[in-house]
Amino acid sequence: MSTLEILQFPDPGLRHRARPVVELDTAALRGQAQDMLETMYSASGIGLAAIQVGIDKRLIVMDISEDRGNPVVLVNPELLVRKGRRSMTEGCLSVPDYTDTVERADRIRYRALKLDGSPVEEWCDGLLATCIQHEIDHLDGRLFIDRLSLLKSRRVRKKLEKAHRSGVPQPLPAGVQSAVL
Ligand code: GNR
Ligand code: NI
């Protein structure tokens, strides 16, 4: 197992659509999922998309439990239905030192595969629904700051680009966590 480097905005590697996983139930895929979980836990995140660690696959890991003992791995996740709207404070391990309120669907039905290739399809809501939508966005090259108002999104992108150029330190994962809890 090893922790992986998390790409930071404005890395262009965060801006493409990740490719579907075609080979399930392989040692390689399990190994990548394990490394992603280790990376997510060590950064105190509640989710991580493969694209954030430079892996071009539609693969996400999550753990929204309080004791950090409930790892979830989803392969090729898809939103099937969105219901209602809800605003939540979000942060992102790829967006240093910034949190903001994002409006998303409140309740979703999603479909995905488990590591062994077996299908999952279910409704969820609350933090899990927010997290799945945030991670699927990553797989489509989208970040939560793209979902702010146009004016705000532009202002935030400029500010973060400037901070990036001047070599400001990496995100404090605890900041992201406090946005969650
Ligand atoms: O750790 C994270 N917290 C979080 C809080 C609110 C909404 C979404 C998230 S996901 C984020 C980890 C991350 O960047 N996943 O891509
Ligand atoms: Ni993120």
JSON list of C-alpha atoms and ligand atoms in Angstrom, two decimals, residues 44-49 52 88-94 127 130-131 134-135 138 176-177 179-180, ligand 1:
[
{"chain": "A", "resi": 44, "resn": "SER", "atom": "CA", "xyz": [-8.68, 13.32, 6.17]},
{"chain": "A", "resi": 45, "resn": "GLY", "atom": "CA", "xyz": [-11.02, 13.43, 3.17]},
{"chain": "A", "resi": 46, "resn": "ILE", "atom": "CA", "xyz": [-14.44, 11.79, 2.94]},
{"chain": "A", "resi": 47, "resn": "GLY", "atom": "CA", "xyz": [-14.01, 10.90, -0.73]},
{"chain": "A", "resi": 48, "resn": "LEU", "atom": "CA", "xyz": [-11.46, 10.67, -3.52]},
{"chain": "A", "resi": 49, "resn": "ALA", "atom": "CA", "xyz": [-11.78, 10.18, -7.27]},
{"chain": "A", "resi": 52, "resn": "GLN", "atom": "CA", "xyz": [-7.33, 13.30, -8.43]},
{"chain": "A", "resi": 88, "resn": "MET", "atom": "CA", "xyz": [-24.02, 22.17, 1.62]},
{"chain": "A", "resi": 89, "resn": "THR", "atom": "CA", "xyz": [-20.57, 23.49, 2.47]},
{"chain": "A", "resi": 90, "resn": "GLU", "atom": "CA", "xyz": [-18.02, 21.66, 0.34]},
{"chain": "A", "resi": 91, "resn": "GLY", "atom": "CA", "xyz": [-14.26, 21.43, 0.24]},
{"chain": "A", "resi": 92, "resn": "CYS", "atom": "CA", "xyz": [-12.00, 19.45, -2.05]},
{"chain": "A", "resi": 93, "resn": "LEU", "atom": "CA", "xyz": [-8.59, 17.87, -1.54]},
{"chain": "A", "resi": 94, "resn": "SER", "atom": "CA", "xyz": [-7.65, 19.24, -4.99]},
{"chain": "A", "resi": 127, "resn": "LEU", "atom": "CA", "xyz": [-23.72, 13.75, 2.93]},
{"chain": "A", "resi": 130, "resn": "THR", "atom": "CA", "xyz": [-23.42, 15.14, -1.89]},
{"chain": "A", "resi": 131, "resn": "CYS", "atom": "CA", "xyz": [-20.18, 13.19, -1.86]},
{"chain": "A", "resi": 134, "resn": "HIS", "atom": "CA", "xyz": [-18.89, 15.65, -6.00]},
{"chain": "A", "resi": 135, "resn": "GLU", "atom": "CA", "xyz": [-16.87, 12.54, -6.97]},
{"chain": "A", "resi": 138, "resn": "HIS", "atom": "CA", "xyz": [-14.40, 14.81, -10.74]},
{"chain": "A", "resi": 176, "resn": "VAL", "atom": "CA", "xyz": [-11.78, 20.28, 4.40]},
{"chain": "A", "resi": 177, "resn": "GLN", "atom": "CA", "xyz": [-12.78, 18.08, 7.27]},
{"chain": "A", "resi": 179, "resn": "ALA", "atom": "CA", "xyz": [-16.18, 21.93, 6.27]},
{"chain": "A", "resi": 180, "resn": "VAL", "atom": "CA", "xyz": [-17.79, 18.53, 6.55]},
{"chain": "B", "resi": 1, "resn": "GNR", "atom": "O1", "xyz": [-13.12, 15.63, 2.04]},
{"chain": "B", "resi": 1, "resn": "GNR", "atom": "C1", "xyz": [-14.02, 16.10, 1.35]},
{"chain": "B", "resi": 1, "resn": "GNR", "atom": "N1", "xyz": [-15.07, 16.69, 1.96]},
{"chain": "B", "resi": 1, "resn": "GNR", "atom": "C2", "xyz": [-16.22, 17.06, 1.28]},
{"chain": "B", "resi": 1, "resn": "GNR", "atom": "C3", "xyz": [-17.11, 17.89, 1.95]},
{"chain": "B", "resi": 1, "resn": "GNR", "atom": "C4", "xyz": [-18.28, 18.26, 1.35]},
{"chain": "B", "resi": 1, "resn": "GNR", "atom": "C5", "xyz": [-18.58, 17.85, 0.09]},
{"chain": "B", "resi": 1, "resn": "GNR", "atom": "C6", "xyz": [-17.70, 17.04, -0.61]},
{"chain": "B", "resi": 1, "resn": "GNR", "atom": "C7", "xyz": [-16.52, 16.64, -0.01]},
{"chain": "B", "resi": 1, "resn": "GNR", "atom": "S1", "xyz": [-15.43, 15.62, -0.87]},
{"chain": "B", "resi": 1, "resn": "GNR", "atom": "C8", "xyz": [-13.92, 16.07, -0.12]},
{"chain": "B", "resi": 1, "resn": "GNR", "atom": "C9", "xyz": [-12.81, 15.15, -0.62]},
{"chain": "B", "resi": 1, "resn": "GNR", "atom": "C10", "xyz": [-12.62, 15.35, -2.10]},
{"chain": "B", "resi": 1, "resn": "GNR", "atom": "O2", "xyz": [-12.08, 16.31, -2.57]},
{"chain": "B", "resi": 1, "resn": "GNR", "atom": "N2", "xyz": [-13.15, 14.46, -2.89]},
{"chain": "B", "resi": 1, "resn": "GNR", "atom": "O3", "xyz": [-13.06, 14.60, -4.23]}
]
